[in-house]
Short mmCIF file of C-alpha atoms in Angstrom, two decimals:
data_model
loop_
_atom_site.label_atom_id
_atom_site.label_comp_id
_atom_site.label_asym_id
_atom_site.label_seq_id
_atom_site.Cartn_x
_atom_site.Cartn_y
_atom_site.Cartn_z
CA MET V 1 162.68 31.62 146.57
CA TYR V 2 162.60 32.46 142.82
CA THR V 3 160.15 30.61 140.49
CA LYS V 4 159.71 30.95 136.72
CA LEU V 5 157.59 29.11 134.16
CA ILE V 6 159.65 28.47 130.88
CA CYS V 7 157.61 27.39 127.80
CA ILE V 8 159.11 26.14 124.49
CA GLY V 9 156.25 25.40 122.06
CA ALA V 10 153.79 23.23 123.97
CA LEU V 11 156.34 22.05 126.63
CA CYS V 12 156.54 24.03 129.85
CA THR V 13 158.99 23.65 132.67
CA LEU V 14 158.68 25.03 136.13
CA LEU V 15 162.14 26.14 137.46
CA SER V 16 162.58 26.92 141.03
CA THR V 17 165.81 28.29 142.76
CA GLY V 18 166.52 29.14 146.28
CA ALA V 19 168.66 28.68 149.28
CA ASN V 20 167.96 24.97 149.58
CA ALA V 21 167.70 23.67 146.01
CA VAL V 22 167.45 24.14 142.28
CA THR V 23 164.35 22.24 141.02
CA VAL V 24 163.07 21.49 137.50
CA ASN V 25 159.60 20.00 137.11
CA ARG V 26 158.52 18.64 133.72
CA GLY V 27 155.23 16.60 133.85
CA ARG V 28 155.70 13.57 136.09
CA THR V 29 159.37 14.18 136.25
CA ALA V 30 161.29 16.29 138.67
CA VAL V 31 165.03 17.00 139.11
CA LYS V 32 166.33 18.66 142.28
CA ILE V 33 170.04 19.65 142.84
CA ASN V 34 171.21 21.15 146.11
CA GLY V 35 174.50 21.35 148.12
CA TYR V 36 176.83 23.54 150.04
CA GLY V 37 180.43 24.60 150.21
CA THR V 38 182.48 25.74 153.20
CA THR V 39 185.91 27.43 153.17
CA GLY V 40 187.91 28.96 155.97
CA TRP V 41 190.88 28.52 158.32
CA PHE V 42 191.67 26.55 161.49
CA GLN V 43 194.26 27.58 164.06
CA GLU V 44 195.45 25.07 166.64
CA LYS V 45 196.71 26.77 169.73
CA PHE V 46 195.81 30.02 168.02
CA ARG V 47 198.79 29.72 165.60
CA ASP V 48 200.02 27.74 162.59
CA GLY V 49 196.78 28.28 160.52
CA LYS V 50 195.47 25.49 158.28
CA PHE V 51 192.94 25.55 155.50
CA VAL V 52 189.63 23.94 156.33
CA GLY V 53 187.04 23.11 153.61
CA ASP V 54 183.99 21.16 153.17
CA TRP V 55 181.44 20.74 150.33
CA ARG V 56 178.61 18.41 149.09
CA VAL V 57 176.56 18.24 145.86
CA ARG V 58 173.33 16.10 145.62
CA GLY V 59 171.09 15.43 142.71
CA GLN V 60 167.77 13.60 142.88
CA LEU V 61 165.58 12.46 140.05
CA ASN V 62 161.76 11.70 140.77
CA TYR V 63 159.32 10.12 138.39
CA ALA V 64 155.57 9.88 139.59
CA THR V 65 154.59 6.36 138.53
CA ALA V 66 151.10 6.63 139.98
CA ARG V 67 149.25 8.82 142.49
CA GLY V 68 151.18 8.77 145.78
CA GLN V 69 153.99 6.59 144.25
CA THR V 70 157.42 7.73 143.12
CA LEU V 71 160.40 6.07 141.50
CA GLY V 72 163.62 7.88 141.97
CA ALA V 73 167.40 7.94 141.85
CA VAL V 74 169.93 9.80 144.01
CA TYR V 75 173.58 10.73 143.43
CA ALA V 76 175.73 12.72 145.84
CA ILE V 77 179.42 13.40 146.21
CA ASP V 78 181.10 15.28 149.01
CA GLN V 79 184.57 16.12 150.46
CA LEU V 80 184.49 13.18 152.82
CA ALA V 81 183.76 10.71 150.00
CA THR V 82 186.58 11.98 147.84
CA SER V 83 189.00 11.97 150.62
CA ASP V 84 188.19 8.28 151.25
CA GLY V 85 188.72 7.53 147.54
CA ARG V 86 185.09 6.85 146.76
CA ALA V 87 183.30 8.11 143.65
CA ALA V 88 180.00 8.70 145.45
CA ALA V 89 178.73 9.52 148.89
CA ASP V 90 175.28 8.25 147.73
CA ALA V 91 174.24 6.43 144.58
CA PHE V 92 170.93 4.61 144.87
CA ILE V 93 167.50 4.11 143.53
CA PHE V 94 164.34 4.19 145.59
CA TYR V 95 160.62 3.51 145.45
CA GLU V 96 158.24 5.51 147.66
CA TRP V 97 154.57 4.95 148.61
CA ALA V 98 153.15 7.96 150.22
CA SER V 99 150.85 5.80 152.34
CA LEU V 100 153.38 3.02 153.30
CA GLY V 101 157.02 3.87 153.10
CA ARG V 102 160.28 3.84 151.14
CA VAL V 103 162.64 1.29 149.81
CA GLU V 104 166.29 2.33 148.81
CA MET V 105 168.85 0.10 147.02
CA GLY V 106 172.47 1.06 146.33
CA LEU V 107 175.34 2.92 147.98
CA THR V 108 174.09 4.91 150.90
CA ASP V 109 174.09 5.28 154.71
CA SER V 110 172.37 2.83 156.93
CA ILE V 111 168.80 3.59 158.07
CA ALA V 112 169.79 3.99 161.72
CA ARG V 113 172.00 6.93 160.71
CA LYS V 114 169.39 8.50 158.48
CA LEU V 115 166.81 8.37 161.24
CA GLY V 116 169.25 9.62 163.93
CA VAL V 117 169.26 13.14 165.37
CA GLY V 118 172.50 15.10 165.78
CA LEU V 119 173.70 17.74 168.17
CA PRO V 120 173.06 21.45 167.57
CA ASP V 121 176.09 23.14 166.04
CA VAL V 122 176.06 26.14 163.72
CA GLY V 123 179.92 26.10 162.83
CA GLY V 124 181.56 24.51 159.77
CA LEU V 125 183.47 21.67 161.42
CA ARG V 126 180.89 18.98 160.77
CA ILE V 127 180.80 17.59 164.27
CA ASN V 128 177.81 15.21 163.42
CA ASP V 129 179.67 13.37 160.53
CA GLN V 130 183.18 12.49 160.96
CA SER V 131 184.18 15.83 162.43
CA LEU V 132 186.87 17.96 160.87
CA ILE V 133 188.29 18.75 164.30
CA TYR V 134 189.88 15.21 164.56
CA LYS V 135 191.47 15.73 161.17
CA LYS V 136 193.27 18.86 162.37
CA ILE V 137 193.97 17.78 166.06
CA ARG V 138 195.03 14.18 166.39
CA PRO V 139 193.59 12.65 169.46
CA ASP V 140 195.81 10.91 172.05
CA GLY V 141 194.22 7.56 171.12
CA PRO V 142 191.14 6.22 169.26
CA VAL V 143 188.08 8.42 169.62
CA ILE V 144 184.27 7.80 168.96
CA ALA V 145 183.74 10.91 166.76
CA ASP V 146 180.09 10.27 165.58
CA LEU V 147 177.27 9.81 167.90
CA THR V 148 174.87 8.29 165.50
CA ILE V 149 175.27 4.69 164.29
CA THR V 150 177.10 3.87 161.17
CA ASP V 151 177.52 0.49 159.40
CA GLY V 152 179.97 1.97 156.79
CA ARG V 153 179.17 5.23 155.12
CA GLY V 154 178.02 4.87 151.53
CA ALA V 155 178.23 1.03 151.54
CA PRO V 156 175.95 -1.09 149.33
CA ARG V 157 172.66 -1.93 151.07
CA ILE V 158 168.92 -2.07 151.17
CA ASN V 159 167.00 0.41 153.38
CA ILE V 160 163.32 0.05 154.26
CA ALA V 161 161.48 2.79 156.07
CA THR V 162 157.91 3.42 157.06
CA MET V 163 156.24 6.64 156.52
CA PRO V 164 155.64 8.59 159.84
CA ARG V 165 152.43 7.44 161.51
CA ALA V 166 151.17 9.19 164.69
CA GLY V 167 154.62 10.65 164.95
CA ALA V 168 156.53 7.33 164.70
CA GLN V 169 158.83 6.10 161.91
CA MET V 170 160.76 2.76 161.76
CA GLY V 171 163.43 1.41 159.50
CA LEU V 172 165.52 -1.55 158.81
CA SER V 173 168.82 -1.91 156.84
CA PHE V 174 170.83 -4.78 155.39
CA SER V 175 174.19 -5.02 153.59
CA MET V 176 176.21 -8.02 152.64
CA LEU V 177 178.17 -6.91 149.46
CA ASP V 178 180.74 -4.68 151.12
CA PRO V 179 184.32 -6.17 150.95
CA HIS V 180 185.09 -5.09 154.61
CA TYR V 181 182.52 -7.31 156.39
CA ASP V 182 180.41 -10.40 155.82
CA PHE V 183 177.12 -8.64 156.45
CA ALA V 184 175.63 -5.75 158.49
CA THR V 185 172.25 -4.89 159.69
CA ASP V 186 170.64 -2.25 161.77
CA GLY V 187 167.24 -0.73 162.61
CA ALA V 188 165.92 2.34 164.38
CA ILE V 189 162.66 3.94 165.45
CA LYS V 190 162.14 7.72 165.44
CA ILE V 191 159.32 9.35 167.36
CA ARG V 192 158.37 13.05 166.71
CA LEU V 193 156.09 14.88 169.08
CA PRO V 194 155.24 18.28 167.61
CA GLY V 195 153.14 20.31 170.08
CA GLY V 196 152.85 24.02 169.36
CA LYS V 197 155.96 25.89 170.54
CA LEU V 198 157.52 22.54 171.99
CA LYS V 199 158.72 19.92 169.38
CA THR V 200 160.51 16.81 170.34
CA ALA V 201 162.35 14.07 168.27
CA LEU V 202 163.62 10.89 169.83
CA THR V 203 165.58 8.08 168.00
CA VAL V 204 166.75 4.68 169.30
CA GLY V 205 168.92 2.44 167.02
CA ALA V 206 170.91 -0.73 167.10
CA SER V 207 173.37 -2.33 164.73
CA TYR V 208 175.35 -5.63 164.10
CA ILE V 209 178.32 -6.10 161.82
CA GLU V 210 179.73 -9.62 161.12
CA SER V 211 183.50 -9.96 160.78
CA PRO V 212 184.48 -6.51 160.07
CA ASP V 213 187.82 -6.63 158.10
CA ASN V 214 190.07 -3.53 157.74
CA MET V 215 186.75 -1.54 157.91
CA ARG V 216 186.83 2.29 158.11
CA VAL V 217 184.82 3.24 161.25
CA GLY V 218 185.26 7.07 161.54
CA THR V 219 187.63 9.89 161.96
CA GLY V 220 190.01 9.45 164.88
CA SER V 221 189.64 5.54 164.97
CA PRO V 222 191.84 2.92 163.34
CA ARG V 223 190.44 0.59 160.77
CA LEU V 224 188.48 -2.26 162.44
CA THR V 225 189.22 -5.96 162.21
CA ALA V 226 187.13 -8.11 164.70
CA ASP V 227 184.89 -11.19 165.12
CA TRP V 228 181.90 -8.73 165.14
CA ARG V 229 180.74 -5.27 166.17
CA ALA V 230 177.42 -4.43 167.94
CA GLN V 231 176.15 -0.82 168.60
CA ALA V 232 173.34 0.98 170.14
CA SER V 233 172.38 4.69 170.18
CA VAL V 234 169.86 7.11 171.63
CA GLY V 235 169.35 10.66 170.42
CA LEU V 236 166.99 13.41 171.56
CA ASN V 237 166.21 16.88 170.19
CA ILE V 238 163.94 19.34 171.97
CA GLN V 239 162.96 22.65 170.23
CA TYR V 240 161.19 25.43 172.05
CA ASN V 241 160.76 28.60 170.07
CA SER V 242 164.19 29.63 169.00
CA TRP V 243 165.95 27.17 171.40
CA ILE V 244 167.19 23.65 170.33
CA ILE V 245 168.66 21.22 172.93
CA GLY V 246 170.25 17.92 171.81
CA LEU V 247 171.50 14.91 173.71
CA ASP V 248 173.15 11.85 172.06
CA THR V 249 174.77 8.65 173.39
CA ARG V 250 176.40 5.71 171.45
CA VAL V 251 177.74 2.51 172.81
CA ILE V 252 180.02 0.22 170.84
CA TYR V 253 181.31 -3.40 171.53
CA ASP V 254 183.85 -5.17 169.35
CA ARG V 255 184.51 -8.92 169.94
CA ASP V 256 188.24 -9.93 169.84
CA ALA V 257 189.28 -6.93 167.78
CA ILE V 258 192.87 -6.73 166.35
CA GLY V 259 194.83 -3.66 167.28
CA PRO V 260 194.02 -0.74 169.54
CA ALA V 261 190.51 -0.86 171.03
CA SER V 262 188.22 1.61 169.30
CA ASP V 263 184.93 0.63 170.94
CA GLY V 264 183.43 2.09 174.07
CA VAL V 265 180.93 4.82 175.00
CA ALA V 266 180.45 8.26 173.57
CA THR V 267 177.97 10.98 174.65
CA GLY V 268 177.25 14.64 173.91
CA ALA V 269 175.06 17.55 174.59
CA GLY V 270 174.48 20.79 172.66
CA VAL V 271 172.22 23.84 172.62
CA SER V 272 171.60 26.58 169.99
CA TYR V 273 169.63 29.92 169.87
CA ASP V 274 168.44 31.97 167.03
CA LEU V 275 168.15 35.67 167.17
CA LEU V 276 167.25 37.46 163.93
CA LYS V 277 170.22 36.82 161.49
CA TYR V 278 172.40 35.32 164.23
CA THR V 279 172.67 31.77 165.61
CA VAL V 280 174.82 30.75 168.53
CA SER V 281 175.52 27.18 169.72
CA ALA V 282 177.48 25.33 172.38
CA THR V 283 178.39 21.69 172.06
CA TYR V 284 180.23 19.12 174.23
CA LEU V 285 181.44 15.70 173.16
CA PHE V 286 182.77 12.90 175.40
CA SER V 287 184.49 9.68 174.17
CA ASP V 288 185.83 6.81 176.36
CA THR V 289 187.34 3.93 174.51
CA GLY V 290 188.83 0.60 175.64
CA ILE V 291 186.55 0.31 178.62
CA PHE V 292 185.11 -3.12 177.73
CA HIS V 293 188.43 -4.96 177.45
CA ASP V 294 190.84 -5.91 180.28
CA GLY V 295 194.42 -4.94 179.41
CA ASP V 296 193.57 -2.44 176.68
CA LYS V 297 194.57 1.27 176.97
CA ASN V 298 191.67 3.26 178.12
CA THR V 299 191.39 6.67 176.15
CA ILE V 300 189.20 9.51 177.24
CA ASN V 301 188.68 12.58 175.01
CA HIS V 302 186.78 15.77 175.76
CA THR V 303 185.89 18.29 173.04
CA ALA V 304 184.02 21.53 173.72
CA LEU V 305 182.91 23.93 171.03
CA MET V 306 181.11 27.27 170.84
CA SER V 307 180.02 28.66 167.47
CA LEU V 308 178.43 31.75 165.96
CA ARG V 309 176.77 32.01 162.59
CA TYR V 310 175.72 35.23 160.78
CA LYS V 311 173.32 34.86 157.85
CA TYR V 312 174.24 37.48 155.21
CA SER V 313 171.60 36.39 152.71
CA LYS V 314 169.51 33.29 151.88
CA ASP V 315 172.45 31.37 150.55
CA LEU V 316 175.52 32.95 152.10
CA ASP V 317 176.57 33.05 155.75
CA GLY V 318 179.75 33.28 157.90
CA TRP V 319 180.75 31.27 160.96
CA ILE V 320 183.28 31.29 163.80
CA SER V 321 184.08 28.54 166.26
CA LEU V 322 186.06 28.57 169.46
CA GLY V 323 186.92 25.25 171.12
CA LEU V 324 189.14 22.72 173.08
CA SER V 325 189.93 19.25 172.10
CA THR V 326 192.50 16.83 173.46
CA ASP V 327 193.68 19.70 175.68
CA THR V 328 194.36 21.75 172.59
CA PRO V 329 192.58 25.14 172.16
CA PHE V 330 191.64 26.23 168.68
CA VAL V 331 189.77 28.66 166.67
CA ALA V 332 188.27 28.38 163.24
CA ALA V 333 186.23 30.60 160.95
CA GLY V 334 184.94 30.64 157.39
CA MET V 335 182.18 31.33 154.90
CA ARG V 336 179.41 28.92 153.68
CA VAL V 337 177.41 29.02 150.45
CA THR V 338 174.35 26.87 150.00
CA PHE V 339 172.07 26.25 146.93
#
């Protein structure tokens, strides 16, 4: 971390830079900018190399309105948003009470996704957020790529979340201005149990979407048109010293969907281990779609991944991943810069 106090006349600004953010503090106002960029290559069946890239930039403005109270705004843009034709991944305002909780209004993810826990993975293929694997290797049929609930990434909504109390945090989300559904609502509870060397995080979430119409639901799945969609998810992370173990399950049910069935059950498990500048991880994802509807094609997908990351410095590292998806072996490698 690098910190410098800059003074012009009577005005002083505290500037901090490091691996995680660039921060400017000026009186009651603070601005923080962070992000990352990943570039590399992806080889399906160990031939025919393809470029793989991912990036995200996020800016946040905070203003301390009173002791323990903050008014703020967030704007973020990333590769996934631009590929979907959206001008923002996040664009919302928030008000936060340190003793109570936080309210968000604008374009952002639902609270069940924000409180969710993902699977350990140190590669650069973004397995916890619309994985790049399913963009490079097309599945045999619809696949549930994300194991945390989503009601439409970056949709207009209101999120309400409590501050953690005794290790528990709860949240509710509501949206009715998105053109691809009448309304969507979800909720989640997250329980953290830090205890010395052993730390545990458990999240349970549920969601309901009324009348989804041509709605984008994730990489590897067709757009959804149905009477309604209901979802539930459970995620568990356990950390012991340098070990992290993760388990996730997501269940989706669509009522009278038009087109191929993209609901069903998905589950996954992962483990990672840190040793000095190296981190290694192993992750497995299973997806079974069409199981809730007679006559629909049942599609099963298995994806297994092993990744290694080497940290060159506080803001630069390299990664390599070896995996198998849809019976197709692949290898990918690249560099990642964070700020």
